[in-house]
Coordinates of N, CA and C in Angstrom, one line a residue:
M1 N 4.6 -3.9 20.5 CA 3.5 -4.6 19.9 C 2.2 -3.7 20.1
T2 N 1.4 -3.7 19.1 CA 0.1 -3.1 19.2 C -1.0 -4.1 19.0
V3 N -2.1 -4.0 19.7 CA -3.2 -4.9 19.7 C -4.5 -4.2 19.3
G4 N -5.2 -4.8 18.4 CA -6.5 -4.2 18.0 C -7.6 -5.3 18.1
H5 N -8.8 -4.8 18.6 CA -9.9 -5.8 18.7 C -11.0 -5.3 17.7
H6 N -11.4 -6.2 16.8 CA -12.4 -6.0 15.8 C -13.5 -7.0 15.9
G7 N -14.5 -6.7 16.8 CA -15.6 -7.6 17.0 C -15.0 -8.9 17.5
R8 N -15.2 -10.0 16.8 CA -14.7 -11.3 17.3 C -13.3 -11.7 16.8
M9 N -12.6 -10.6 16.5 CA -11.2 -10.9 16.0 C -10.2 -10.0 16.8
R10 N -9.1 -10.5 17.1 CA -8.0 -9.8 17.8 C -6.8 -9.9 16.9
I11 N -6.2 -8.7 16.6 CA -5.0 -8.6 15.7 C -3.9 -8.0 16.5
A12 N -2.8 -8.7 16.7 CA -1.6 -8.1 17.4 C -0.5 -8.0 16.3
V13 N 0.1 -6.8 16.3 CA 1.1 -6.5 15.3 C 2.5 -6.2 16.0
R14 N 3.5 -6.9 15.6 CA 4.8 -6.7 16.2 C 5.9 -6.8 15.1
A15 N 7.1 -6.3 15.4 CA 8.2 -6.5 14.5 C 9.0 -7.7 14.8
H16 N 9.4 -8.4 13.7 CA 10.3 -9.6 13.8 C 11.4 -9.4 12.9
G17 N 12.5 -8.7 13.4 CA 13.6 -8.4 12.5 C 13.1 -7.3 11.6
A18 N 13.2 -7.5 10.3 CA 12.8 -6.6 9.2 C 11.4 -6.8 8.8
V19 N 10.7 -7.8 9.3 CA 9.3 -8.0 8.8 C 8.3 -7.6 9.9
A20 N 7.1 -7.4 9.5 CA 6.0 -7.2 10.4 C 5.2 -8.5 10.5
V21 N 4.8 -8.8 11.7 CA 4.0 -10.0 12.0 C 2.7 -9.6 12.6
L22 N 1.6 -10.1 12.0 CA 0.3 -9.9 12.5 C -0.2 -11.3 13.0
S23 N -0.4 -11.4 14.3 CA -1.0 -12.6 14.9 C -2.5 -12.4 15.0
V24 N -3.2 -13.2 14.3 CA -4.7 -13.1 14.3 C -5.4 -14.2 15.0
E25 N -6.3 -13.8 15.9 CA -7.1 -14.8 16.7 C -8.6 -14.4 16.5
G26 N -9.4 -15.5 16.7 CA -10.8 -15.2 16.7 C -11.5 -15.8 15.4
L27 N -12.4 -15.1 14.8 CA -13.3 -15.6 13.8 C -13.1 -14.7 12.5
L28 N -12.9 -15.4 11.4 CA -12.9 -14.6 10.1 C -14.2 -14.9 9.4
D29 N -15.0 -13.8 9.3 CA -16.3 -13.9 8.6 C -16.6 -12.6 7.9
S30 N -17.8 -12.3 7.5 CA -18.1 -11.1 6.8 C -17.9 -9.8 7.6
D31 N -18.0 -10.0 8.9 CA -17.8 -8.8 9.8 C -16.4 -8.4 10.0
T32 N -15.5 -9.4 10.0 CA -14.1 -9.2 10.3 C -13.2 -9.2 9.1
Y33 N -13.8 -9.5 7.9 CA -13.0 -9.6 6.7 C -12.3 -8.3 6.4
R34 N -13.1 -7.2 6.4 CA -12.5 -5.9 6.0 C -11.4 -5.4 7.0
P35 N -11.7 -5.5 8.4 CA -10.7 -5.1 9.3 C -9.4 -5.8 9.2
L36 N -9.5 -7.1 8.9 CA -8.2 -7.9 8.7 C -7.5 -7.4 7.4
R37 N -8.2 -7.3 6.3 CA -7.6 -6.8 5.1 C -6.9 -5.4 5.3
D38 N -7.7 -4.5 5.9 CA -7.1 -3.2 6.1 C -5.9 -3.2 7.0
S39 N -5.9 -4.1 8.0 CA -4.8 -4.2 8.9 C -3.5 -4.7 8.2
I40 N -3.7 -5.6 7.3 CA -2.6 -6.1 6.5 C -2.0 -5.0 5.6
V41 N -2.9 -4.3 4.9 CA -2.5 -3.2 4.0 C -1.8 -2.1 4.8
K42 N -2.3 -1.7 6.0 CA -1.7 -0.7 6.8 C -0.3 -1.1 7.2
S43 N -0.1 -2.3 7.5 CA 1.2 -2.8 7.9 C 2.2 -2.7 6.7
A44 N 1.7 -3.1 5.5 CA 2.5 -3.0 4.3 C 2.9 -1.6 4.0
L45 N 2.1 -0.6 4.3 CA 2.4 0.8 3.9 C 3.6 1.3 4.7
D46 N 3.9 0.7 5.8 CA 5.1 1.0 6.5 C 6.4 0.5 5.9
E47 N 6.2 -0.4 4.9 CA 7.3 -0.9 4.0 C 8.3 -1.8 4.8
P48 N 7.8 -2.7 5.5 CA 8.7 -3.7 6.1 C 9.2 -4.6 4.9
A49 N 10.2 -5.5 5.2 CA 10.6 -6.4 4.2 C 9.5 -7.4 3.8
A50 N 8.6 -7.7 4.6 CA 7.4 -8.5 4.3 C 6.4 -8.4 5.4
V51 N 5.2 -8.7 5.1 CA 4.1 -8.8 6.2 C 3.8 -10.3 6.3
I52 N 4.0 -10.8 7.5 CA 3.6 -12.2 7.8 C 2.4 -12.2 8.7
V53 N 1.4 -13.0 8.2 CA 0.1 -13.1 8.9 C 0.0 -14.5 9.5
D54 N 0.0 -14.6 10.8 CA -0.1 -15.9 11.5 C -1.6 -16.1 11.8
V55 N -2.1 -17.1 11.1 CA -3.5 -17.5 11.2 C -3.7 -18.8 12.0
S56 N -2.7 -19.2 12.7 CA -2.8 -20.5 13.5 C -3.9 -20.5 14.5
A57 N -4.3 -19.4 15.1 CA -5.4 -19.3 16.0 C -6.6 -18.7 15.5
L58 N -6.7 -18.6 14.1 CA -7.9 -18.0 13.5 C -8.9 -19.1 13.0
R59 N -10.1 -18.9 13.4 CA -11.2 -19.8 12.9 C -11.7 -19.3 11.6
I60 N -11.8 -20.2 10.6 CA -12.2 -19.8 9.3 C -13.3 -20.9 8.9
P61 N -14.6 -20.6 9.3 CA -15.6 -21.6 8.9 C -15.8 -21.8 7.4
E62 N -15.7 -20.7 6.7 CA -15.9 -20.7 5.2 C -14.6 -20.3 4.6
L63 N -13.9 -21.3 3.9 CA -12.6 -21.0 3.3 C -12.7 -19.9 2.2
S64 N -13.9 -19.7 1.7 CA -14.0 -18.6 0.7 C -13.6 -17.2 1.3
A65 N -13.7 -17.1 2.6 CA -13.3 -15.9 3.3 C -11.8 -15.6 3.2
C66 N -11.0 -16.7 2.9 CA -9.6 -16.5 2.8 C -9.2 -15.7 1.6
T67 N -10.1 -15.3 0.7 CA -9.8 -14.4 -0.3 C -9.3 -13.0 0.2
V68 N -9.6 -12.8 1.6 CA -9.1 -11.6 2.2 C -7.6 -11.4 2.0
F69 N -6.8 -12.5 2.0 CA -5.4 -12.4 1.8 C -5.0 -12.1 0.4
T70 N -5.7 -12.6 -0.6 CA -5.5 -12.3 -1.9 C -5.9 -10.8 -2.2
S71 N -7.0 -10.4 -1.6 CA -7.4 -9.0 -1.8 C -6.4 -8.0 -1.2
A72 N -5.8 -8.3 0.0 CA -4.8 -7.5 0.5 C -3.6 -7.5 -0.4
W73 N -3.2 -8.6 -0.9 CA -2.0 -8.7 -1.8 C -2.2 -7.8 -3.0
W74 N -3.4 -7.9 -3.6 CA -3.7 -7.1 -4.8 C -3.5 -5.6 -4.5
Q75 N -4.0 -5.2 -3.3 CA -3.9 -3.7 -3.0 C -2.5 -3.3 -2.8
V76 N -1.6 -4.1 -2.4 CA -0.2 -3.7 -2.2 C 0.8 -4.2 -3.3
S77 N 0.3 -4.9 -4.3 CA 1.2 -5.6 -5.2 C 1.9 -4.5 -6.1
Q78 N 1.2 -3.4 -6.5 CA 1.8 -2.4 -7.3 C 2.7 -1.5 -6.4
W79 N 2.2 -1.1 -5.3 CA 2.9 -0.3 -4.3 C 2.2 -0.5 -2.9
P80 N 3.0 -0.7 -1.9 CA 4.5 -0.6 -1.8 C 5.2 -1.9 -2.3
D81 N 4.5 -2.8 -2.9 CA 5.1 -4.1 -3.4 C 5.8 -4.8 -2.3
V82 N 5.1 -5.0 -1.1 CA 5.6 -5.8 0.0 C 5.0 -7.2 0.0
P83 N 5.8 -8.2 0.0 CA 5.3 -9.6 0.0 C 4.4 -9.9 1.3
I84 N 3.4 -10.7 1.1 CA 2.5 -11.1 2.2 C 2.7 -12.6 2.3
L85 N 3.0 -13.1 3.5 CA 3.1 -14.5 3.7 C 2.2 -14.9 4.8
L86 N 1.7 -16.2 4.8 CA 0.9 -16.7 5.9 C 1.6 -17.7 6.7
V87 N 1.2 -17.9 7.9 CA 1.7 -18.9 8.8 C 0.6 -19.6 9.4
C88 N 0.6 -21.0 9.4 CA -0.4 -21.8 10.0 C 0.4 -23.0 10.6
S89 N 0.4 -23.2 11.9 CA 1.1 -24.2 12.5 C 0.5 -25.6 12.4
N90 N -0.8 -25.7 12.1 CA -1.5 -27.0 12.0 C -1.4 -27.5 10.6
I91 N -0.8 -28.6 10.4 CA -0.5 -29.1 9.0 C -1.8 -29.4 8.3
V92 N -2.9 -29.9 9.0 CA -4.1 -30.2 8.3 C -4.8 -29.0 7.8
R93 N -4.8 -27.9 8.7 CA -5.4 -26.7 8.2 C -4.6 -26.0 7.1
R94 N -3.3 -26.2 7.2 CA -2.4 -25.7 6.2 C -2.7 -26.3 4.8
E95 N -2.9 -27.6 4.8 CA -3.3 -28.3 3.6 C -4.6 -27.9 3.1
R96 N -5.6 -27.6 3.9 CA -6.9 -27.1 3.5 C -6.8 -25.7 2.8
L97 N -5.9 -24.9 3.4 CA -5.7 -23.6 2.8 C -5.1 -23.7 1.4
W98 N -4.1 -24.6 1.2 CA -3.5 -24.9 -0.1 C -4.6 -25.4 -1.1
Q99 N -5.4 -26.3 -0.6 CA -6.4 -26.9 -1.5 C -7.4 -25.9 -1.9
A100 N -7.6 -24.9 -1.1 CA -8.6 -23.8 -1.4 C -8.0 -22.8 -2.3
G101 N -6.7 -22.9 -2.7 CA -6.1 -22.0 -3.7 C -5.3 -20.9 -3.0
I102 N -5.3 -20.9 -1.6 CA -4.6 -19.9 -0.9 C -3.1 -20.3 -0.9
G103 N -2.2 -19.5 -1.3 CA -0.8 -19.9 -1.3 C -0.1 -19.5 -2.6
H104 N -0.9 -19.3 -3.6 CA -0.2 -18.9 -4.9 C 0.3 -17.5 -4.8
R105 N -0.4 -16.5 -4.3 CA 0.0 -15.2 -4.1 C 0.6 -15.0 -2.7
T106 N 0.1 -15.7 -1.7 CA 0.5 -15.5 -0.3 C 1.0 -16.9 0.2
P107 N 2.3 -17.2 0.1 CA 2.8 -18.5 0.5 C 2.5 -18.8 1.9
I108 N 2.3 -20.1 2.2 CA 2.0 -20.6 3.6 C 3.1 -21.3 4.2
H109 N 3.5 -21.0 5.4 CA 4.6 -21.6 6.1 C 4.2 -22.1 7.5
P110 N 4.9 -23.0 8.1 CA 4.5 -23.6 9.4 C 4.8 -22.7 10.6
D111 N 5.7 -21.8 10.5 CA 6.0 -20.9 11.6 C 6.6 -19.6 11.1
V112 N 6.7 -18.7 12.0 CA 7.1 -17.3 11.6 C 8.6 -17.3 11.2
D113 N 9.4 -18.0 11.9 CA 10.9 -18.0 11.5 C 11.1 -18.6 10.1
T114 N 10.4 -19.6 9.8 CA 10.5 -20.2 8.4 C 10.0 -19.2 7.4
A115 N 8.9 -18.5 7.7 CA 8.4 -17.5 6.8 C 9.4 -16.3 6.6
A116 N 9.9 -15.9 7.7 CA 10.9 -14.8 7.7 C 12.1 -15.2 6.9
D117 N 12.6 -16.4 7.0 CA 13.7 -16.9 6.2 C 13.4 -16.9 4.8
A118 N 12.2 -17.2 4.4 CA 11.8 -17.3 3.0 C 11.8 -16.0 2.3
V119 N 11.7 -14.9 3.1 CA 11.8 -13.6 2.5 C 13.2 -13.4 1.9
G120 N 14.2 -13.9 2.6 CA 15.5 -14.2 2.0 C 16.3 -13.0 1.4
T121 N 17.1 -13.4 0.4 CA 18.0 -12.5 -0.2 C 17.3 -11.3 -0.9
Q122 N 16.1 -11.6 -1.5 CA 15.4 -10.6 -2.2 C 15.1 -9.4 -1.4
A123 N 14.7 -9.6 -0.1 CA 14.4 -8.4 0.7 C 15.7 -7.7 1.2
R124 N 16.7 -8.5 1.4 CA 18.0 -7.9 1.9 C 18.7 -7.1 0.8
T125 N 18.5 -7.5 -0.4 CA 19.2 -6.8 -1.5 C 18.4 -5.7 -2.2
R126 N 17.2 -5.6 -1.8 CA 16.3 -4.6 -2.4 C 16.7 -3.2 -2.1
V127 N 16.9 -2.4 -3.1 CA 17.3 -1.0 -2.9 C 16.1 -0.1 -3.2
R128 N 15.7 0.7 -2.2 CA 14.6 1.6 -2.4 C 15.0 2.9 -1.7
R129 N 15.0 4.0 -2.4 CA 15.2 5.3 -1.9 C 13.9 5.9 -1.5
R130 N 13.9 6.7 -0.4 CA 12.6 7.3 0.1 C 12.9 8.6 0.7
A131 N 12.0 9.6 0.5 CA 12.1 10.9 1.1 C 10.7 11.4 1.4
N132 N 10.6 12.1 2.5 CA 9.3 12.6 3.0 C 9.3 14.1 3.3
V133 N 8.2 14.7 3.1 CA 8.1 16.1 3.6 C 6.7 16.4 4.1
E134 N 6.6 17.1 5.2 CA 5.3 17.5 5.7 C 5.0 18.8 5.1
L135 N 3.8 19.0 4.5 CA 3.4 20.2 3.8 C 2.4 21.0 4.7
L136 N 2.3 22.3 4.4 CA 1.4 23.1 5.1 C 0.0 23.0 4.4
R137 N -1.0 23.4 5.1 CA -2.3 23.4 4.5 C -2.5 24.8 3.8
H138 N -1.8 24.9 2.7 CA -1.8 26.2 2.0 C -1.5 26.0 0.5
P139 N -2.0 26.9 -0.4 CA -1.7 26.7 -1.8 C -0.3 26.7 -2.1
A140 N 0.6 27.3 -1.3 CA 2.0 27.3 -1.6 C 2.6 25.9 -1.5
S141 N 1.9 25.0 -0.9 CA 2.4 23.6 -0.8 C 2.5 22.9 -2.2
L142 N 1.7 23.4 -3.1 CA 1.8 22.9 -4.5 C 3.2 23.1 -5.1
D143 N 3.7 24.3 -4.9 CA 5.0 24.6 -5.4 C 6.1 23.9 -4.6
E144 N 5.9 23.8 -3.3 CA 6.8 23.1 -2.5 C 6.9 21.6 -2.9
A145 N 5.7 21.0 -3.3 CA 5.7 19.6 -3.7 C 6.5 19.5 -5.0
K146 N 6.3 20.4 -6.0 CA 7.1 20.3 -7.2 C 8.6 20.4 -7.0
D147 N 9.0 21.3 -6.1 CA 10.4 21.5 -5.9 C 11.0 20.3 -5.2
F148 N 10.2 19.7 -4.2 CA 10.7 18.5 -3.5 C 10.9 17.3 -4.5
V149 N 9.9 17.1 -5.3 CA 10.0 16.0 -6.3 C 11.2 16.2 -7.2
T150 N 11.3 17.4 -7.7 CA 12.4 17.7 -8.6 C 13.8 17.4 -8.0
E151 N 14.0 17.9 -6.7 CA 15.2 17.7 -6.0 C 15.5 16.2 -5.8
C152 N 14.5 15.5 -5.4 CA 14.7 14.0 -5.2 C 15.1 13.3 -6.4
L153 N 14.4 13.5 -7.5 CA 14.6 12.8 -8.7 C 15.9 13.2 -9.4
R154 N 16.3 14.4 -9.3 CA 17.7 14.8 -9.8 C 18.7 14.1 -9.0
E155 N 18.6 14.0 -7.7 CA 19.6 13.4 -6.8 C 19.6 11.9 -7.1
W156 N 18.5 11.3 -7.4 CA 18.4 9.8 -7.6 C 18.6 9.5 -9.1
S157 N 19.0 10.4 -9.9 CA 19.3 10.2 -11.4 C 18.0 9.7 -12.1
H158 N 16.9 10.4 -11.9 CA 15.7 10.1 -12.7 C 15.2 11.4 -13.3
P159 N 16.0 12.1 -14.0 CA 15.5 13.4 -14.6 C 14.4 13.2 -15.6
E160 N 14.4 12.0 -16.3 CA 13.4 11.8 -17.3 C 12.0 11.7 -16.8
L161 N 11.9 11.5 -15.4 CA 10.6 11.3 -14.8 C 10.1 12.6 -14.1
I162 N 10.9 13.6 -14.1 CA 10.5 14.8 -13.3 C 9.2 15.4 -13.8
T163 N 9.0 15.6 -15.1 CA 7.8 16.3 -15.6 C 6.5 15.6 -15.1
A164 N 6.5 14.2 -15.3 CA 5.3 13.5 -14.9 C 5.1 13.5 -13.4
A165 N 6.3 13.3 -12.7 CA 6.2 13.2 -11.2 C 5.7 14.5 -10.6
K166 N 6.1 15.6 -11.1 CA 5.7 16.9 -10.6 C 4.2 17.0 -10.8
L167 N 3.7 16.7 -12.0 CA 2.2 16.8 -12.2 C 1.4 15.9 -11.3
V168 N 1.9 14.7 -11.1 CA 1.2 13.7 -10.2 C 1.2 14.3 -8.8
A169 N 2.4 14.7 -8.3 CA 2.5 15.2 -7.0 C 1.6 16.4 -6.7
V170 N 1.5 17.3 -7.7 CA 0.7 18.5 -7.5 C -0.8 18.1 -7.4
E171 N -1.2 17.1 -8.3 CA -2.6 16.7 -8.3 C -3.0 16.0 -7.0
L172 N -2.1 15.1 -6.5 CA -2.4 14.4 -5.3 C -2.4 15.3 -4.1
V173 N -1.5 16.3 -4.0 CA -1.6 17.3 -2.9 C -2.8 18.2 -3.1
R174 N -3.1 18.6 -4.3 CA -4.3 19.4 -4.5 C -5.6 18.7 -4.1
N175 N -5.6 17.4 -4.4 CA -6.8 16.6 -4.0 C -6.9 16.5 -2.5
A176 N -5.8 16.4 -1.8 CA -5.9 16.3 -0.3 C -6.3 17.7 0.2
L177 N -5.8 18.7 -0.3 CA -6.2 20.1 0.2 C -7.6 20.4 -0.1
T178 N -8.1 19.9 -1.2 CA -9.5 20.3 -1.7 C -10.5 19.4 -1.0
H179 N -10.3 18.1 -0.9 CA -11.3 17.2 -0.4 C -11.2 16.7 1.0
T180 N -10.2 17.2 1.7 CA -10.0 16.8 3.1 C -9.7 18.0 4.0
D181 N -9.7 17.9 5.3 CA -9.3 19.0 6.2 C -7.9 18.7 6.7
S182 N -7.2 17.9 6.0 CA -5.9 17.4 6.6 C -4.7 18.3 6.1
T183 N -3.7 18.2 6.9 CA -2.4 18.7 6.5 C -1.6 17.6 5.8
P184 N -1.5 17.6 4.5 CA -0.9 16.4 3.8 C 0.6 16.2 4.0
S185 N 1.1 15.0 3.8 CA 2.5 14.8 3.7 C 2.8 14.1 2.4
L186 N 3.9 14.4 1.9 CA 4.3 13.9 0.5 C 5.5 12.9 0.7
R187 N 5.4 11.8 0.0 CA 6.5 10.8 0.0 C 6.9 10.5 -1.4
V188 N 8.2 10.5 -1.7 CA 8.7 10.1 -3.0 C 9.6 8.9 -2.8
E189 N 9.5 7.9 -3.7 CA 10.3 6.7 -3.6 C 10.8 6.4 -5.0
S190 N 11.9 5.7 -5.0 CA 12.6 5.2 -6.2 C 13.0 3.7 -6.0
S191 N 12.6 2.9 -6.9 CA 12.9 1.5 -6.8 C 13.2 1.0 -8.2
G192 N 14.5 0.8 -8.6 CA 14.8 0.5 -10.0 C 14.4 1.6 -10.9
C193 N 13.6 1.3 -11.9 CA 13.2 2.4 -12.9 C 11.9 3.0 -12.5
L194 N 11.3 2.5 -11.4 CA 10.0 3.0 -11.0 C 10.1 4.1 -9.9
V195 N 9.3 5.1 -10.0 CA 9.2 6.1 -9.0 C 7.7 6.2 -8.5
T196 N 7.6 6.3 -7.2 CA 6.2 6.3 -6.6 C 6.1 7.7 -5.9
I197 N 4.9 8.3 -6.1 CA 4.5 9.5 -5.4 C 3.4 9.1 -4.5
A198 N 3.4 9.5 -3.2 CA 2.3 9.1 -2.3 C 2.1 10.3 -1.4
V199 N 0.8 10.5 -1.2 CA 0.3 11.6 -0.3 C -0.5 11.0 0.8
D200 N -0.2 11.3 2.0 CA -0.9 10.9 3.2 C -1.9 12.0 3.7
D201 N -3.1 11.6 4.0 CA -4.0 12.6 4.7 C -4.7 11.9 5.8
E202 N -5.5 12.6 6.5 CA -6.2 12.1 7.7 C -7.6 11.7 7.5
C203 N -8.0 11.7 6.2 CA -9.4 11.3 5.9 C -9.5 9.9 5.5
T204 N -10.4 9.1 6.1 CA -10.5 7.7 5.8 C -11.3 7.4 4.5
R205 N -12.0 8.4 4.0 CA -12.8 8.2 2.8 C -11.8 8.0 1.6
P206 N -11.9 6.9 0.9 CA -11.0 6.6 -0.2 C -11.1 7.6 -1.4
A207 N -10.0 7.7 -2.1 CA -10.0 8.6 -3.3 C -10.5 7.8 -4.4
L208 N -11.5 8.3 -5.1 CA -12.2 7.6 -6.2 C -12.3 8.5 -7.4
L209 N -12.2 7.9 -8.6 CA -12.4 8.6 -9.8 C -13.9 8.8 -10.0
R210 N -14.3 10.0 -10.4 CA -15.7 10.2 -10.7 C -16.0 9.6 -12.1
E211 N -17.3 9.3 -12.3 CA -17.7 8.8 -13.7 C -17.6 10.0 -14.6
A212 N -17.2 9.6 -15.9 CA -17.0 10.6 -16.9 C -18.3 11.3 -17.2
A213 N -18.2 12.6 -17.4 CA -19.3 13.4 -17.8 C -18.9 14.4 -18.9
L214 N -19.8 14.7 -19.8 CA -19.5 15.6 -20.9 C -19.4 17.0 -20.4
A215 N -18.6 17.8 -21.1 CA -18.5 19.3 -20.8 C -18.1 19.6 -19.4
R216 N -17.2 18.8 -18.9 CA -16.7 19.1 -17.5 C -15.1 19.1 -17.6
R217 N -14.5 19.7 -16.6 CA -13.1 19.7 -16.5 C -12.5 18.4 -16.1
V218 N -11.4 18.0 -16.7 CA -10.7 16.7 -16.3 C -10.3 16.8 -14.8
S219 N -10.6 15.8 -14.0 CA -10.3 15.9 -12.6 C -8.8 15.6 -12.4
G220 N -8.3 16.0 -11.2 CA -6.9 15.7 -10.8 C -6.6 14.2 -10.8
L221 N -7.5 13.4 -10.4 CA -7.2 11.9 -10.3 C -7.2 11.3 -11.7
E222 N -8.0 11.9 -12.6 CA -7.9 11.5 -14.0 C -6.5 11.8 -14.6
I223 N -6.0 12.9 -14.3 CA -4.6 13.3 -14.7 C -3.6 12.3 -14.1
V224 N -3.8 12.0 -12.8 CA -2.9 11.0 -12.2 C -3.0 9.6 -12.9
A225 N -4.2 9.2 -13.1 CA -4.4 7.9 -13.7 C -3.8 7.8 -15.1
G226 N -3.9 9.0 -15.9 CA -3.3 9.0 -17.2 C -1.8 9.0 -17.3
L227 N -1.2 9.5 -16.2 CA 0.2 9.7 -16.2 C 0.9 8.5 -15.6
S228 N 0.2 7.7 -14.8 CA 0.9 6.7 -14.0 C 0.7 5.3 -14.5
R229 N 1.6 4.4 -14.2 CA 1.5 3.0 -14.5 C 0.4 2.4 -13.7
A230 N 0.2 2.8 -12.4 CA -0.8 2.3 -11.6 C -1.0 3.4 -10.5
W231 N -2.2 3.4 -9.9 CA -2.4 4.3 -8.8 C -3.5 3.7 -7.9
G232 N -3.6 4.1 -6.7 CA -4.5 3.6 -5.7 C -4.7 4.4 -4.5
S233 N -5.7 4.0 -3.7 CA -5.9 4.6 -2.4 C -6.0 3.5 -1.4
A234 N -5.2 3.6 -0.3 CA -5.1 2.5 0.7 C -5.3 3.1 2.1
P235 N -6.0 2.4 3.0 CA -6.1 2.9 4.4 C -4.8 2.9 5.1
S236 N -4.6 3.9 5.9 CA -3.3 4.0 6.7 C -3.7 4.1 8.2
T237 N -2.7 4.1 9.0 CA -3.0 4.2 10.5 C -3.6 5.5 10.9
T238 N -3.4 6.5 10.0 CA -4.0 7.9 10.4 C -5.1 8.4 9.4
G239 N -5.4 7.6 8.4 CA -6.4 8.0 7.4 C -6.2 7.2 6.1
K240 N -5.6 7.8 5.1 CA -5.4 7.0 3.9 C -4.1 7.5 3.2
T241 N -3.6 6.7 2.3 CA -2.5 7.1 1.4 C -3.0 7.0 0.0
V242 N -2.8 8.0 -0.8 CA -3.1 8.0 -2.2 C -1.8 8.0 -3.0
W243 N -1.5 7.0 -3.8 CA -0.2 6.8 -4.4 C -0.3 6.6 -6.0
A244 N 0.8 6.8 -6.6 CA 0.9 6.5 -8.1 C 2.3 6.2 -8.4
T245 N 2.5 5.2 -9.3 CA 3.8 4.8 -9.7 C 4.0 5.2 -11.2
I246 N 5.2 5.7 -11.4 CA 5.5 6.2 -12.8 C 6.8 5.5 -13.3
E247 N 6.8 5.2 -14.6 CA 7.9 4.6 -15.2 C 8.3 5.4 -16.4
P248 N 9.5 5.2 -17.0 CA 10.0 6.1 -18.1 C 9.0 6.4 -19.2
E249 N 8.3 5.3 -19.7 CA 7.4 5.5 -20.8 C 6.2 6.3 -20.5
T250 N 5.9 6.6 -19.2 CA 4.7 7.3 -18.9 C 5.0 8.8 -18.8
D251 N 6.2 9.2 -19.0 CA 6.5 10.6 -18.8 C 6.1 11.5 -20.0
L252 N 5.7 12.7 -19.7 CA 5.3 13.7 -20.7 C 6.5 14.6 -21.0
Q253 N 6.7 14.9 -22.2 CA 7.8 15.8 -22.6 C 7.2 17.1 -23.1
Y254 N 7.6 18.3 -22.6 CA 7.1 19.6 -23.1 C 8.2 20.3 -23.7

């Protein structure tokens, strides 16, 4: 179990079988909103079967602050696509959360065991292939990234996505080498017809698209955005993860 203190909020994270459980105590307000959201997202990036957030001991003076759970869900809904469930042991508070519209994206359960059971067959039967490689802080890592992606997708029978996946991997690695002082790591995943390319670095500054300007070179992230179904930048335990998902119709043919 790991425990973090964020002002007037305490977040304890533990494993419960295949799911991650965050037990949250204290006060949810404008100061603790972002630490809670980021903690949920960070737990999801480890790709458990689900993230369960126990809010039984969390004080929520303004129910509007509960949008933190929807916000976290939106950040992980495309990738890593890990379900987020809430637990509240008090039936009155649970009803208040439902009435406030919380529960559509993040179902609410009375206890952790019930929430874990609700993850059910979907999590147990989900097939996801994953491979990782640590890269050097060197331009040669761009070629290594292309070779690694090619090898993975050939092995996983996704040859139609190799062209786009290589371009995305190169731009994400180049972005990490150019804009951070980190030694990046590359992750390749396959789930059904979708392939995800993700690069971890040690910089907490999110990756953002610059505003378009005339007479300038297209940026690497613009290439990533154009090739991918979706892309994003999420906080991780060591910095951030920049990811992009690719599907067959997004591939370029040369």
